Amino acid sequence: MYLMINSVKFFLKYSILPFFLFLAGCEPNHMDGERVAPGIVYCSEGDPTTFNPQLTTTGTTTDATSYQLYNRLVEYDPALGSIMPGLAHHWHINENGKIYTFYLRKEVPFHSNKIFTPTRHFNADDVLFSFNRIIDSQHPYNQVSGGTYPFFQSVGFSSLIEKIVKVHPHMITIHLKEKDSSFLANLAANFAVILSKEYGDQLLASQTPAKIDTMPIGTGPFYLDSYFQSNHIRYKPNKSYWGGAPTIEQLVFDITPKSTNRIAKLLTGDCDVSALPQSSELEILRRNLNLELQIQTGFNVSYFAFNLKKPPFDQPKVRQAIAHAINKRAIIEAVYYGSATEADSILPPLSWAYNDELTQYKYNPELSKQLLAEVGLGQGFEMDIWTSPVQRIYNPNAIKTAELLQGQLANIGVKVNIISYGWSVFLGKLNSYEYDSVLLGWTADNADPDNFFRPIFSCAALASGSNRTNWCSQELDQLFTKAISSTNQKDRTAVYHEVLEKLNVQLPLIPIAHALRFQVKNRSITGMPLNPYGGIAFAKSRRSASAGSRIGAQ
Amino acid sequence: MWFYIVRRFNLFVLTVAVLYFLVFLMLVALPGDLATNISGQQQASPAQLAELTQTYQLDKNWFNQYISFINQRIHGNFGISFTTNQPIYDEILKFLPATIELCVYATLVALIVGFPLGMLAAIQSQKPADFMVLGVSLIGYSIPVFWLGVIAIMYFGLELQWLPVAGRLNLLYQIEPITGFTLIDIWLSNLEYKQLAYRDAFAHLVMPTLTLAVIPATMVMRITRTAVREELNANYIKASQSRGLSPATIMFRHALPNAMQPIISQLSLQLSTLLTSAMVTEVIFSWPGIGNWLIDAIYQRDYPVISAGLLICAGFIILVSVLTDVVLIATTPKRRSAIDGSS
Amino acid sequence: MARASGIYQEEIIPSPMRQIWLHFLSYPVAVLGLWVFIILILVALIGPFVAPYPPHYVHTDALLFPPSWHPDGHIAYFLGTDDLGRDIFSNLLYGVRTTFGASLIVTMCAAFFGIILGVFSGMSKGLKSSILNHILDATLAIPSLLLAIVLVAISGQSLTNVMIAVGVALVPQFMRATHTAVHHELPREYVVAAKLDGANQVQVFFHVILPNILNALVVQTTLAISIAIIDIATLGFLRIGVPSPTSEWGAMLADGVDLIFIAPWNVTIPGLAIFVSVLAINLVGYGLQRAVKEGLG
């Protein structure tokens, strides 16, 4: 028997040993590793719903498209807070503020892909094509890919624009029906991108118009190389980009919905830049010398909206009672780890239209119970809170927020059920307004306060689906119009103060917090300022050579 | 022998038919229209609806519907996904190689580790080595895969930062998915940095493979231990020992080949455990395989994908069990009578 | 296996059950497993009364406290708190009910139905048996967890639905075990003898076959409990199991994963709880298996 054991030992030695050698062989030794191609991997938080930002208002989609693939007529410069030239190198507005003339850049090439090679450069036809698709219901592309343009509908684009005229191939005029001081800012928004008419015509001829939104062609710094759903998006630099070709050889969006995974990938070097780190992880990031944390005060708000068509939320007292039962401080501590400020109106305090004289809904469960008793709901009731399943800039963890609300509302006898779906299902289901209440938020695209009002509260937004309160008032709509028809900041401030006061009484939604905005990146990546209005742009990013050869390992 | 194989094949067809029926029942039971659930066409236009009714014979009775459902699926028409609107068949082809890759490596590791240890335990029966192996296998078998995966990530990925924790390859390596198996694809690619890419791919494989290998390894250990021990107690072994054959000859020429039979047939039964753990492992390590795809489909309430995933997984398990049966029948006459006697 | 006791040379042969029990007691690890098992049952019964806090009580001033043995820990929160300031120890105690208790109940129900169906398929012959066999093969081919996931997807998330789903997914395994055991016993001589004595099917089953397959069933049951625990916890971990306000170990672990950088004890502790309970059951199962084999063999 002894011999037998020995022979087996021998066998074991030679069968197991190679295995461990094999393991040792694959231990990564990144220290001496050279980077493959000087590219950048960005850990993004989700799949884009489309490759055309005109069709959506979700930040994930615009991040993956607007600044990478496309350009706008004019661009918003967050550092200067002013409108900068884009595809239009300059423009002027006539005295009554109704006619905008844009002089378009020449020699701007479009991307090409497997099915399309452009024969001409960008010109006025493309601008007309891009905007007419949105405003002209007879346009062949109007109904393609669903036919909803939520941002443009919420700001009333089609009723605002009288006509767009091509004066000559590099000059257009846009005629407005009435004065709108936010118009230029809206043209600079993430959503107002310019598509290729030539591509559109070709797709129409081959009867596959929907490809315009799935196989995008733009003028931006990168073109789409490949997209593997729920996994990654690969971009290649547009070598003939009019603004100067990007220096990186490729850009990859690594779709990583879980924040923990994004940080892990950042630490292990699979990612160079990461979206939305969770506030709880900031300490870890600060401690790591390879990583740089960028912080910005965000122009955003997270809110708790009621469906005003559903009793008992049609009664303002019920909404106010709930407002009194919410301890925003606790939410900010637990969900945001203090990296946010309590919101007392939809508008962040940074905005020039902010109203600091609003009556606040103090945390007061007793008062809340009393209010409920006044409307005959003293015994409490049951309600659903719908929560977005993915992390957003304005709310790092909506489910956790909902759990906190669940606990806080239980104190006043309200039983809360938390409902959550996958992101795309969630957005789809929201549009049928089956919910009692929903936790959502908004990130502004520009500094104009109008961006916080019309997309969230106007009747037009109700139709396009970005107004989640299922309620709108003519009175407010008139005030919104009044505010944008003036260019005088003082007059506008007065109107917005009035709006905020009305909203504070009606309380169709309870603002919860204004979150700080974070971005983490490897120190070797430069040229990526953090934009307070959301949106991420890689056009000017680069990887510095010295630190570029290391993949994270310490 | 052919009789048994034909018979087993019949069993296979019937079992698959029952499986299809269960999945069909599920599609009926799920919320929403059968037409939508079966085809994945949401908001179908009247023309599309008519076409669907035609393809799946939705205007006929349930039996016709069931038959045309099988017919479509067998011809590779799995409908389209609710979330991506892509043909599910293409998605399966996209995700399946990753799962197979992971499972194959994990099985290899499990065999390489489990088999010798099981043999050792059998030889050293009732001695410390045996108890060690038993203890290890009991512990390994009781660890929840997801916990093990998370702990591994925590320690090797985040604490020591030795190994990447998610995905198959650093995305900067642009590898065309020709076969879908990363290592083969790297080999086929004309990448400049093949060596680095291999190393990166290996690094990404280590943690998921080892995590997934734990449970199968413990099973291989236990099964090998039992089977080899039984063989070693058989009379013919004692006879060969008394004939003075060397222990190694006895082990590798006599005991092991005979023990292989029960080992293989038992292991094929463990395939469903392997697949389940693979699903969870894929989720933890963001491995873009069938399991991840399926779990995601469940979050998204993507019923056509869920049904396709069920068909693929269960169909694969049935297929493998039939194949092992056939192989075993073909190689051992002893089993034929056993099969014959059982039903 | 005769034992001598007393002054007189007296042979007492223990009953088979007692023999199994005595054998079982001779494996210390199995006994340890049994103790853990008993403690878990006790905790499932009285847990809510001994837990220091309600499971979802949010201690706003005690966010992310580490376990009490850690320098920063606090004895009031024995195993620390999570990111909402909920006491992990209390949650764990409540979780014994959902994860461990529920799997016990589920296994009992699954065993009941599975064994009945298995007996029917095992005792029947010809076409009936063949049809039952194919249905069984097909359901067995669907991994139990996958089946449970789909059932939850159909019926919606709630504790009852999760239990039903896990239970339904376990039934085929019980059927298979019973079927095989019955099939194994049917052609034995003693069964034939009983039949020749004129016993009918029912009598043959209850008086002849059942006592002989009971052991196999007990072993299968312990295996099923561990599968049920893992399944419930896995469903919870994937967040398609018991909905959020209920304390469940798998879901606790999943919540903990988000805190893996700052509060790793949120991952280790619930995982350890699952591991220990599954291990305890596997030890008991292993002990029983050995005891049955030696006690009867």
mmCIF file with all atom_site columns, C-alpha atoms in Angstrom, chain C residues 36-130:
data_model
loop_
_atom_site.group_PDB
_atom_site.id
_atom_site.type_symbol
_atom_site.label_atom_id
_atom_site.label_alt_id
_atom_site.label_comp_id
_atom_site.label_asym_id
_atom_site.label_entity_id
_atom_site.label_seq_id
_atom_site.pdbx_PDB_ins_code
_atom_site.Cartn_x
_atom_site.Cartn_y
_atom_site.Cartn_z
_atom_site.occupancy
_atom_site.B_iso_or_equiv
_atom_site.pdbx_formal_charge
_atom_site.auth_seq_id
_atom_site.auth_comp_id
_atom_site.auth_asym_id
_atom_site.auth_atom_id
_atom_site.pdbx_PDB_model_num
ATOM 1  C CA . VAL C 1 36  ? -26.372 24.679 15.171  1.00 0.00 ? 36  VAL C CA 1
ATOM 2  C CA . PHE C 1 37  ? -29.498 23.488 13.437  1.00 0.00 ? 37  PHE C CA 1
ATOM 3  C CA . ILE C 1 38  ? -31.424 23.357 16.700  1.00 0.00 ? 38  ILE C CA 1
ATOM 4  C CA . ILE C 1 39  ? -30.184 26.795 17.716  1.00 0.00 ? 39  ILE C CA 1
ATOM 5  C CA . LEU C 1 40  ? -31.267 28.193 14.371  1.00 0.00 ? 40  LEU C CA 1
ATOM 6  C CA . ILE C 1 41  ? -34.734 26.747 14.831  1.00 0.00 ? 41  ILE C CA 1
ATOM 7  C CA . LEU C 1 42  ? -34.899 28.282 18.296  1.00 0.00 ? 42  LEU C CA 1
ATOM 8  C CA . VAL C 1 43  ? -33.802 31.648 16.944  1.00 0.00 ? 43  VAL C CA 1
ATOM 9  C CA . ALA C 1 44  ? -36.364 31.421 14.172  1.00 0.00 ? 44  ALA C CA 1
ATOM 10 C CA . LEU C 1 45  ? -39.020 30.971 16.846  1.00 0.00 ? 45  LEU C CA 1
ATOM 11 C CA . ILE C 1 46  ? -37.894 33.527 19.418  1.00 0.00 ? 46  ILE C CA 1
ATOM 12 C CA . GLY C 1 47  ? -35.587 35.747 17.336  1.00 0.00 ? 47  GLY C CA 1
ATOM 13 C CA . PRO C 1 48  ? -37.932 38.721 17.155  1.00 0.00 ? 48  PRO C CA 1
ATOM 14 C CA . PHE C 1 49  ? -38.247 38.727 20.943  1.00 0.00 ? 49  PHE C CA 1
ATOM 15 C CA . VAL C 1 50  ? -34.539 38.790 21.630  1.00 0.00 ? 50  VAL C CA 1
ATOM 16 C CA . ALA C 1 51  ? -33.530 41.175 18.853  1.00 0.00 ? 51  ALA C CA 1
ATOM 17 C CA . PRO C 1 52  ? -32.373 44.450 20.414  1.00 0.00 ? 52  PRO C CA 1
ATOM 18 C CA . TYR C 1 53  ? -34.105 46.660 17.838  1.00 0.00 ? 53  TYR C CA 1
ATOM 19 C CA . PRO C 1 54  ? -36.863 46.409 15.256  1.00 0.00 ? 54  PRO C CA 1
ATOM 20 C CA . PRO C 1 55  ? -35.112 45.283 12.058  1.00 0.00 ? 55  PRO C CA 1
ATOM 21 C CA . HIS C 1 56  ? -35.819 48.412 10.052  1.00 0.00 ? 56  HIS C CA 1
ATOM 22 C CA . TYR C 1 57  ? -35.447 50.940 12.763  1.00 0.00 ? 57  TYR C CA 1
ATOM 23 C CA . VAL C 1 58  ? -33.234 53.660 11.318  1.00 0.00 ? 58  VAL C CA 1
ATOM 24 C CA . HIS C 1 59  ? -30.664 54.955 13.790  1.00 0.00 ? 59  HIS C CA 1
ATOM 25 C CA . THR C 1 60  ? -29.844 58.219 12.087  1.00 0.00 ? 60  THR C CA 1
ATOM 26 C CA . ASP C 1 61  ? -26.954 58.866 14.479  1.00 0.00 ? 61  ASP C CA 1
ATOM 27 C CA . ALA C 1 62  ? -25.370 55.440 14.031  1.00 0.00 ? 62  ALA C CA 1
ATOM 28 C CA . LEU C 1 63  ? -24.598 55.111 10.352  1.00 0.00 ? 63  LEU C CA 1
ATOM 29 C CA . LEU C 1 64  ? -22.096 52.425 9.326   1.00 0.00 ? 64  LEU C CA 1
ATOM 30 C CA . PHE C 1 65  ? -20.881 51.427 12.758  1.00 0.00 ? 65  PHE C CA 1
ATOM 31 C CA . PRO C 1 66  ? -18.436 48.535 12.556  1.00 0.00 ? 66  PRO C CA 1
ATOM 32 C CA . PRO C 1 67  ? -18.964 45.395 14.663  1.00 0.00 ? 67  PRO C CA 1
ATOM 33 C CA . SER C 1 68  ? -18.501 45.845 18.387  1.00 0.00 ? 68  SER C CA 1
ATOM 34 C CA . TRP C 1 69  ? -15.057 44.196 18.587  1.00 0.00 ? 69  TRP C CA 1
ATOM 35 C CA . HIS C 1 70  ? -13.662 46.785 16.228  1.00 0.00 ? 70  HIS C CA 1
ATOM 36 C CA . PRO C 1 71  ? -12.074 49.802 17.978  1.00 0.00 ? 71  PRO C CA 1
ATOM 37 C CA . ASP C 1 72  ? -14.707 52.098 16.470  1.00 0.00 ? 72  ASP C CA 1
ATOM 38 C CA . GLY C 1 73  ? -17.506 49.662 17.162  1.00 0.00 ? 73  GLY C CA 1
ATOM 39 C CA . HIS C 1 74  ? -20.213 50.133 19.699  1.00 0.00 ? 74  HIS C CA 1
ATOM 40 C CA . ILE C 1 75  ? -21.549 47.431 21.964  1.00 0.00 ? 75  ILE C CA 1
ATOM 41 C CA . ALA C 1 76  ? -25.103 48.638 21.454  1.00 0.00 ? 76  ALA C CA 1
ATOM 42 C CA . TYR C 1 77  ? -24.820 47.554 17.846  1.00 0.00 ? 77  TYR C CA 1
ATOM 43 C CA . PHE C 1 78  ? -23.260 44.147 18.284  1.00 0.00 ? 78  PHE C CA 1
ATOM 44 C CA . LEU C 1 79  ? -22.553 43.397 14.609  1.00 0.00 ? 79  LEU C CA 1
ATOM 45 C CA . GLY C 1 80  ? -22.507 46.989 13.476  1.00 0.00 ? 80  GLY C CA 1
ATOM 46 C CA . THR C 1 81  ? -24.986 48.929 11.395  1.00 0.00 ? 81  THR C CA 1
ATOM 47 C CA . ASP C 1 82  ? -25.588 49.467 7.711   1.00 0.00 ? 82  ASP C CA 1
ATOM 48 C CA . ASP C 1 83  ? -25.691 52.668 5.709   1.00 0.00 ? 83  ASP C CA 1
ATOM 49 C CA . LEU C 1 84  ? -29.180 53.545 6.979   1.00 0.00 ? 84  LEU C CA 1
ATOM 50 C CA . GLY C 1 85  ? -28.188 52.906 10.566  1.00 0.00 ? 85  GLY C CA 1
ATOM 51 C CA . ARG C 1 86  ? -30.114 49.664 10.789  1.00 0.00 ? 86  ARG C CA 1
ATOM 52 C CA . ASP C 1 87  ? -28.771 47.184 13.307  1.00 0.00 ? 87  ASP C CA 1
ATOM 53 C CA . ILE C 1 88  ? -27.223 44.217 11.483  1.00 0.00 ? 88  ILE C CA 1
ATOM 54 C CA . PHE C 1 89  ? -27.599 41.855 14.427  1.00 0.00 ? 89  PHE C CA 1
ATOM 55 C CA . SER C 1 90  ? -31.337 42.479 14.678  1.00 0.00 ? 90  SER C CA 1
ATOM 56 C CA . ASN C 1 91  ? -31.709 42.122 10.934  1.00 0.00 ? 91  ASN C CA 1
ATOM 57 C CA . LEU C 1 92  ? -29.804 38.872 11.037  1.00 0.00 ? 92  LEU C CA 1
ATOM 58 C CA . LEU C 1 93  ? -32.058 37.505 13.768  1.00 0.00 ? 93  LEU C CA 1
ATOM 59 C CA . TYR C 1 94  ? -35.175 38.431 11.827  1.00 0.00 ? 94  TYR C CA 1
ATOM 60 C CA . GLY C 1 95  ? -33.564 37.018 8.706   1.00 0.00 ? 95  GLY C CA 1
ATOM 61 C CA . VAL C 1 96  ? -33.362 33.576 10.323  1.00 0.00 ? 96  VAL C CA 1
ATOM 62 C CA . ARG C 1 97  ? -37.093 33.391 9.800   1.00 0.00 ? 97  ARG C CA 1
ATOM 63 C CA . THR C 1 98  ? -37.149 34.420 6.163   1.00 0.00 ? 98  THR C CA 1
ATOM 64 C CA . THR C 1 99  ? -34.080 32.601 4.956   1.00 0.00 ? 99  THR C CA 1
ATOM 65 C CA . PHE C 1 100 ? -33.778 29.603 7.240   1.00 0.00 ? 100 PHE C CA 1
ATOM 66 C CA . GLY C 1 101 ? -37.327 29.228 8.555   1.00 0.00 ? 101 GLY C CA 1
ATOM 67 C CA . ALA C 1 102 ? -38.914 29.691 5.177   1.00 0.00 ? 102 ALA C CA 1
ATOM 68 C CA . SER C 1 103 ? -36.641 27.104 3.620   1.00 0.00 ? 103 SER C CA 1
ATOM 69 C CA . LEU C 1 104 ? -37.620 24.583 6.293   1.00 0.00 ? 104 LEU C CA 1
ATOM 70 C CA . ILE C 1 105 ? -41.303 25.130 5.604   1.00 0.00 ? 105 ILE C CA 1
ATOM 71 C CA . VAL C 1 106 ? -40.718 25.094 1.876   1.00 0.00 ? 106 VAL C CA 1
ATOM 72 C CA . THR C 1 107 ? -38.798 21.849 2.054   1.00 0.00 ? 107 THR C CA 1
ATOM 73 C CA . MET C 1 108 ? -41.504 20.207 4.147   1.00 0.00 ? 108 MET C CA 1
ATOM 74 C CA . CYS C 1 109 ? -44.173 21.174 1.639   1.00 0.00 ? 109 CYS C CA 1
ATOM 75 C CA . ALA C 1 110 ? -42.032 20.187 -1.335  1.00 0.00 ? 110 ALA C CA 1
ATOM 76 C CA . ALA C 1 111 ? -41.213 16.889 0.359   1.00 0.00 ? 111 ALA C CA 1
ATOM 77 C CA . PHE C 1 112 ? -44.891 16.191 0.965   1.00 0.00 ? 112 PHE C CA 1
ATOM 78 C CA . PHE C 1 113 ? -45.934 16.707 -2.649  1.00 0.00 ? 113 PHE C CA 1
ATOM 79 C CA . GLY C 1 114 ? -42.743 15.392 -4.187  1.00 0.00 ? 114 GLY C CA 1
ATOM 80 C CA . ILE C 1 115 ? -42.837 12.158 -2.248  1.00 0.00 ? 115 ILE C CA 1
ATOM 81 C CA . ILE C 1 116 ? -46.487 11.522 -3.039  1.00 0.00 ? 116 ILE C CA 1
ATOM 82 C CA . LEU C 1 117 ? -45.896 12.130 -6.735  1.00 0.00 ? 117 LEU C CA 1
ATOM 83 C CA . GLY C 1 118 ? -42.668 10.131 -6.639  1.00 0.00 ? 118 GLY C CA 1
ATOM 84 C CA . VAL C 1 119 ? -44.453 7.198  -5.042  1.00 0.00 ? 119 VAL C CA 1
ATOM 85 C CA . PHE C 1 120 ? -47.142 7.291  -7.710  1.00 0.00 ? 120 PHE C CA 1
ATOM 86 C CA . SER C 1 121 ? -44.628 7.389  -10.500 1.00 0.00 ? 121 SER C CA 1
ATOM 87 C CA . GLY C 1 122 ? -42.455 4.794  -8.802  1.00 0.00 ? 122 GLY C CA 1
ATOM 88 C CA . MET C 1 123 ? -45.272 2.334  -8.120  1.00 0.00 ? 123 MET C CA 1
ATOM 89 C CA . SER C 1 124 ? -46.871 2.714  -11.547 1.00 0.00 ? 124 SER C CA 1
ATOM 90 C CA . LYS C 1 125 ? -45.744 0.779  -14.553 1.00 0.00 ? 125 LYS C CA 1
ATOM 91 C CA . GLY C 1 126 ? -45.817 0.987  -18.323 1.00 0.00 ? 126 GLY C CA 1
ATOM 92 C CA . LEU C 1 127 ? -47.109 4.019  -20.186 1.00 0.00 ? 127 LEU C CA 1
ATOM 93 C CA . LYS C 1 128 ? -48.156 5.967  -17.104 1.00 0.00 ? 128 LYS C CA 1
ATOM 94 C CA . SER C 1 129 ? -44.720 5.594  -15.594 1.00 0.00 ? 129 SER C CA 1
ATOM 95 C CA . SER C 1 130 ? -43.084 6.499  -18.869 1.00 0.00 ? 130 SER C CA 1
#
